[in-house]
Coordinates of C-alpha atoms in Angstrom, one line a residue:
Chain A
X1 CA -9.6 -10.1 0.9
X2 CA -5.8 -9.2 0.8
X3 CA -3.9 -11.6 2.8
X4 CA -1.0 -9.3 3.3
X5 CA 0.8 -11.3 5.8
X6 CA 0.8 -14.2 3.7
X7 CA 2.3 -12.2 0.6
X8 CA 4.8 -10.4 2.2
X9 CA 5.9 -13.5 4.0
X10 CA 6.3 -15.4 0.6
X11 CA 8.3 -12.8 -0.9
X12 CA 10.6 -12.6 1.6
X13 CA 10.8 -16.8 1.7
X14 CA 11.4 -16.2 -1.9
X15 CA 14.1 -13.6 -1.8
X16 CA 12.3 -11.2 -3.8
X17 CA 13.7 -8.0 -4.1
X18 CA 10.6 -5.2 -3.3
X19 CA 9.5 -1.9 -1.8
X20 CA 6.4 -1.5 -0.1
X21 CA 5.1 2.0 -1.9
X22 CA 1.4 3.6 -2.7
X23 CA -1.6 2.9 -0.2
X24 CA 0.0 0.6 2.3
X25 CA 3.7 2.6 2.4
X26 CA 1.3 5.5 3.4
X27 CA -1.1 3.3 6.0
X28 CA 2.5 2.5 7.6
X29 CA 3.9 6.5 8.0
X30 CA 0.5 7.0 9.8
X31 CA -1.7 7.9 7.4
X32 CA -5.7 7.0 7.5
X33 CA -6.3 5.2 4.5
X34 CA -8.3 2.0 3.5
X35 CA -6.9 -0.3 0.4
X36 CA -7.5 -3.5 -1.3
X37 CA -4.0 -3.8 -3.0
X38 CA -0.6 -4.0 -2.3
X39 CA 1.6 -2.0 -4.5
X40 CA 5.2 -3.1 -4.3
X41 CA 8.1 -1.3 -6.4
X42 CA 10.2 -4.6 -7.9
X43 CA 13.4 -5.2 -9.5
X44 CA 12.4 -6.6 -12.8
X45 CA 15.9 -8.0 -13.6
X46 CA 16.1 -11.7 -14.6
X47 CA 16.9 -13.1 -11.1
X48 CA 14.3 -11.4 -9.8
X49 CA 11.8 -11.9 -11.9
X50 CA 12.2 -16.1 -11.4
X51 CA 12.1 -15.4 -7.9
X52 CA 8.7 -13.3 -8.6
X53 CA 7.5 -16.5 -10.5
X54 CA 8.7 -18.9 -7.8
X55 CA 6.7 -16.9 -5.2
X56 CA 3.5 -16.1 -7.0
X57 CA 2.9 -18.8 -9.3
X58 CA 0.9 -21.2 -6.7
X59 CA -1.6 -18.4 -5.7
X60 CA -2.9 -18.3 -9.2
X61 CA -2.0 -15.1 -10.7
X62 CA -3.9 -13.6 -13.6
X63 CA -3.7 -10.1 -15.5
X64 CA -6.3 -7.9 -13.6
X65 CA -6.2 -5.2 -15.9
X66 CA -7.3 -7.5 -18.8
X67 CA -11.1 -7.5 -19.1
X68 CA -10.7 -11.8 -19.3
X69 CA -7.9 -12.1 -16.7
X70 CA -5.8 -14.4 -18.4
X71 CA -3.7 -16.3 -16.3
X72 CA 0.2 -14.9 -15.8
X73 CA 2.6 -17.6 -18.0
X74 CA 5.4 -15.9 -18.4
X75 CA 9.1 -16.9 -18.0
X76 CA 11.9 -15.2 -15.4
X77 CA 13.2 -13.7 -18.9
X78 CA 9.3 -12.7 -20.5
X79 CA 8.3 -11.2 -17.3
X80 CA 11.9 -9.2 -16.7
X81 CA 10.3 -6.7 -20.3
X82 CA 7.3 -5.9 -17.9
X83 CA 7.5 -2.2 -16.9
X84 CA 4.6 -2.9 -14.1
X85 CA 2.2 -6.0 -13.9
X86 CA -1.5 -5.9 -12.3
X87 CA -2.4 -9.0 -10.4
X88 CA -5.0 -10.7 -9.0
X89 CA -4.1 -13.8 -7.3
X90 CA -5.7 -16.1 -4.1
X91 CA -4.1 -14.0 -1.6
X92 CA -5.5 -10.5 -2.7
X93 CA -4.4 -8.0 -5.8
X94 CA -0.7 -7.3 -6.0
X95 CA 0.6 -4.8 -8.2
X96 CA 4.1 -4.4 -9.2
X97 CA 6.1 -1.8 -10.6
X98 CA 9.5 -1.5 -11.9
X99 CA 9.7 2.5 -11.9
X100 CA 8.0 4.9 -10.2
X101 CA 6.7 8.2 -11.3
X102 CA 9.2 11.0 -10.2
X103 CA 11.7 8.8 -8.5
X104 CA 12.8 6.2 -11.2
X105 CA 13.1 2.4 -11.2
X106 CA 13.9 0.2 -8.3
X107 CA 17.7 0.5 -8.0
X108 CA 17.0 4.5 -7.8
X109 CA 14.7 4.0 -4.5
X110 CA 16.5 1.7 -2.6
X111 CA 18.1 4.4 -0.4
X112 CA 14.9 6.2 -0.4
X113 CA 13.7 3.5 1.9
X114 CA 13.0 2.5 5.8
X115 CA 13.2 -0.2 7.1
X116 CA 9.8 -1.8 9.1
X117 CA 9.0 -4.7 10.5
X118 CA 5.7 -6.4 10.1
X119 CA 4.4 -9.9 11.0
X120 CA 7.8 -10.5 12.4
X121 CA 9.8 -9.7 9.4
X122 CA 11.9 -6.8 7.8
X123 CA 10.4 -4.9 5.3
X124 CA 11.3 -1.9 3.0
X125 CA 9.4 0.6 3.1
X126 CA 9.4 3.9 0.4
X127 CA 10.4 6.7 3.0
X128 CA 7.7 9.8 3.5
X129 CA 9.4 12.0 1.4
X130 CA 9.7 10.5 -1.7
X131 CA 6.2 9.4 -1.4
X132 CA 5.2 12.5 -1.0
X133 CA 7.4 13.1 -4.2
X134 CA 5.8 10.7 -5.9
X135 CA 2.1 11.3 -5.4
X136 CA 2.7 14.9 -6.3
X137 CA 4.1 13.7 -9.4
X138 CA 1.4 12.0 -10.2
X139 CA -0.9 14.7 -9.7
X140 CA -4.1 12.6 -9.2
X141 CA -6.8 14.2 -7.8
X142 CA -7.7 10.9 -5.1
X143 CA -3.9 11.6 -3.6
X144 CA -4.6 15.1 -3.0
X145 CA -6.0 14.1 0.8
X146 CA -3.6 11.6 1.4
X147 CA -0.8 14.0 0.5
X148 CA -1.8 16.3 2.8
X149 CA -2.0 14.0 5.5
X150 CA 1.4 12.7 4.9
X151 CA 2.7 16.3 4.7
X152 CA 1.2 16.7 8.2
X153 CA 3.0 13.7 9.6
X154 CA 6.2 14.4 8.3
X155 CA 5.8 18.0 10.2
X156 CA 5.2 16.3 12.8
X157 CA 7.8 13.8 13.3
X158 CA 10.2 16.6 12.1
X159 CA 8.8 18.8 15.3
X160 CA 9.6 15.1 17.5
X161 CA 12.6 15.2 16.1
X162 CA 14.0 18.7 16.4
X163 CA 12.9 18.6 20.4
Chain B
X1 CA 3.7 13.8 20.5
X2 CA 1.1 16.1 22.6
X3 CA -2.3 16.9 20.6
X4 CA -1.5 21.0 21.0
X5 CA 2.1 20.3 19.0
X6 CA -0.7 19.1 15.9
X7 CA -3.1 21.8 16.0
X8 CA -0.5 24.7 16.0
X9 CA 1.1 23.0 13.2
X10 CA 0.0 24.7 10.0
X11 CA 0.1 21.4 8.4
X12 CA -2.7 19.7 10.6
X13 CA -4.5 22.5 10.5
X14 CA -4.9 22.8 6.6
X15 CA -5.6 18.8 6.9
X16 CA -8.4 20.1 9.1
X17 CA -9.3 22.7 6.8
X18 CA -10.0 20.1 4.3
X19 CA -12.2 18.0 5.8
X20 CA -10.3 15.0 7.7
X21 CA -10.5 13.7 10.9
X22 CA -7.5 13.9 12.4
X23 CA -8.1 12.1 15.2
X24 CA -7.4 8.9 13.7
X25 CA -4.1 10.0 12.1
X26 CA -3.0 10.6 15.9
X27 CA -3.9 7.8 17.3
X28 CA -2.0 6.0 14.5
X29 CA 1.6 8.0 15.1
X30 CA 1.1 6.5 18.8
X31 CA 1.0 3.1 17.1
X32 CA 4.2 1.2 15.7
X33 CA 3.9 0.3 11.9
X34 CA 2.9 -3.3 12.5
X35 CA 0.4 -2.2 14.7
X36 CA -1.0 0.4 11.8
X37 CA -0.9 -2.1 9.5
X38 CA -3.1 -4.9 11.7
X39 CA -5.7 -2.3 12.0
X40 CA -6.0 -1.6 8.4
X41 CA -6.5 -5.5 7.8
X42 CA -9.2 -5.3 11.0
X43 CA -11.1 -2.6 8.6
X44 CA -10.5 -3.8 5.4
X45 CA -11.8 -7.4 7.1
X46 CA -15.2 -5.4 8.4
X47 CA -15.7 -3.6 4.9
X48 CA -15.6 -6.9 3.1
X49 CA -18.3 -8.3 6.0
X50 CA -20.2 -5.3 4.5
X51 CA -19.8 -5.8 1.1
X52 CA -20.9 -9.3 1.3
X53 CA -24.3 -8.4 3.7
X54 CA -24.9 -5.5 0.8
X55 CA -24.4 -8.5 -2.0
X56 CA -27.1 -10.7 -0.2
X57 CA -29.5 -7.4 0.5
X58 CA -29.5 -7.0 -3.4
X59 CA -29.3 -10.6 -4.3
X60 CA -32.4 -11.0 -2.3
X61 CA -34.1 -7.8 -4.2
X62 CA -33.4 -9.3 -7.6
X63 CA -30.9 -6.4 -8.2
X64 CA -28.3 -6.5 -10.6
X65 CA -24.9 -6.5 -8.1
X66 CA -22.5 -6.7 -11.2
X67 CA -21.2 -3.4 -10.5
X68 CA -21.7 -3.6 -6.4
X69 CA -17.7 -3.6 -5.9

């Protein structure tokens, strides 16, 4: 099961640069949705990517997409080419993205973010509209419910807000 | 945020139209983030208690669980 308070707490130790985005960025606006992964948007520059290593690397990650799972050995410098990554490691599946379908790579989204805090630390967080943006983009049919239910939230924190 | 401010939204009410339960959704905008998120791991904890008890059902049947997840 995904230990998400043990992941997000070693990225953070780490330094790594992420946004919380898919399932759990749309559990945390409100909406009712169950997920076995965490889907971060990550900075896949050099730095980053080492400090991605630094954090994962004892939880035994492997390539979950790959039908053998071959363990992740890559370098700060191998792993910075990545466009997104599929893991599965001890603490639960983690997938990471370096661009986002109709919102662009990390550096784009950063001020498309909130800030929340969970198990005691700071996170960010991809705000409601752009992942409202984003699922749209996708066009998936499996997003269709969950759009709607974030449309529905943001109407109704708009309504909060306007009173 | 009172429950009649949801229902005359057009929003909730094409949620509604479609099926969900909005119920939960409510009672999760009355909850912070953190608190959202710790009851997401409190489900996601009781679905894999389920999985496993549906793993040993088969198991125990001779079925083939390969494909049980």
């Amino acid at each position: 099961m995904l230990d998400l308070e043990r992941i997000l707490k070693i990225l953070i130790k780490c330094k790594v640069e992420f946004i919380i985005i898919g399932g759990f960025a749309s559990i945390i606006h409100g909406a009712s949705y169950v997920t076995k992964d965490l889907d971060i948007c990550v900075n896949f520059s050099t730095e980053n990517a080492d400090r991605i290593l630094k954090a994962i690397t004892p939880y035994h990650p492997q390539h979950r997409m790959h039908p053998k799972g071959p363990p992740l050995d890559e370098t700060p410098e191998s792993l910075s080419k990545y466009k997104n990554i599929y893991l599965h490691t001890d603490l639960g599946e983690v997938d990471m993205q370096g661009e986002i379908t109709g919102l662009g790579k990390f550096e784009d989204l950063i001020n498309r973010t909130i800030e929340v805090e969970l198990y005691g630390k700071k996170c960010k967080v991809l705000d409601i509209d752009a992942l409202i943006t984003t699922k749209k983009a996708l066009g998936r049919p499996k997003d269709m419910q969950v759009i709607l239910q974030l449309e529905a939230i943001k109407q109704a924190i708009d309504e909060q807000n306007n009173q | 945020m009172k429950k009649k401010n949801y229902i005359k939204n057009s929003a909730w009410r094409k949620l509604e139209k479609y099926g969900v339960d909005t119920s939960i959704i409510r009672l999760n905008l009355e909850r912070t983030p953190h608190e959202r998120v710790v009851e997401h791991q409190k489900i996601l904890k009781f679905y894999s208690t389920l999985k496993a008890a549906g793993k040993k059902y088969y198991a125990g049947l001779g079925k083939n669980i390969k494909d049980f997840d």
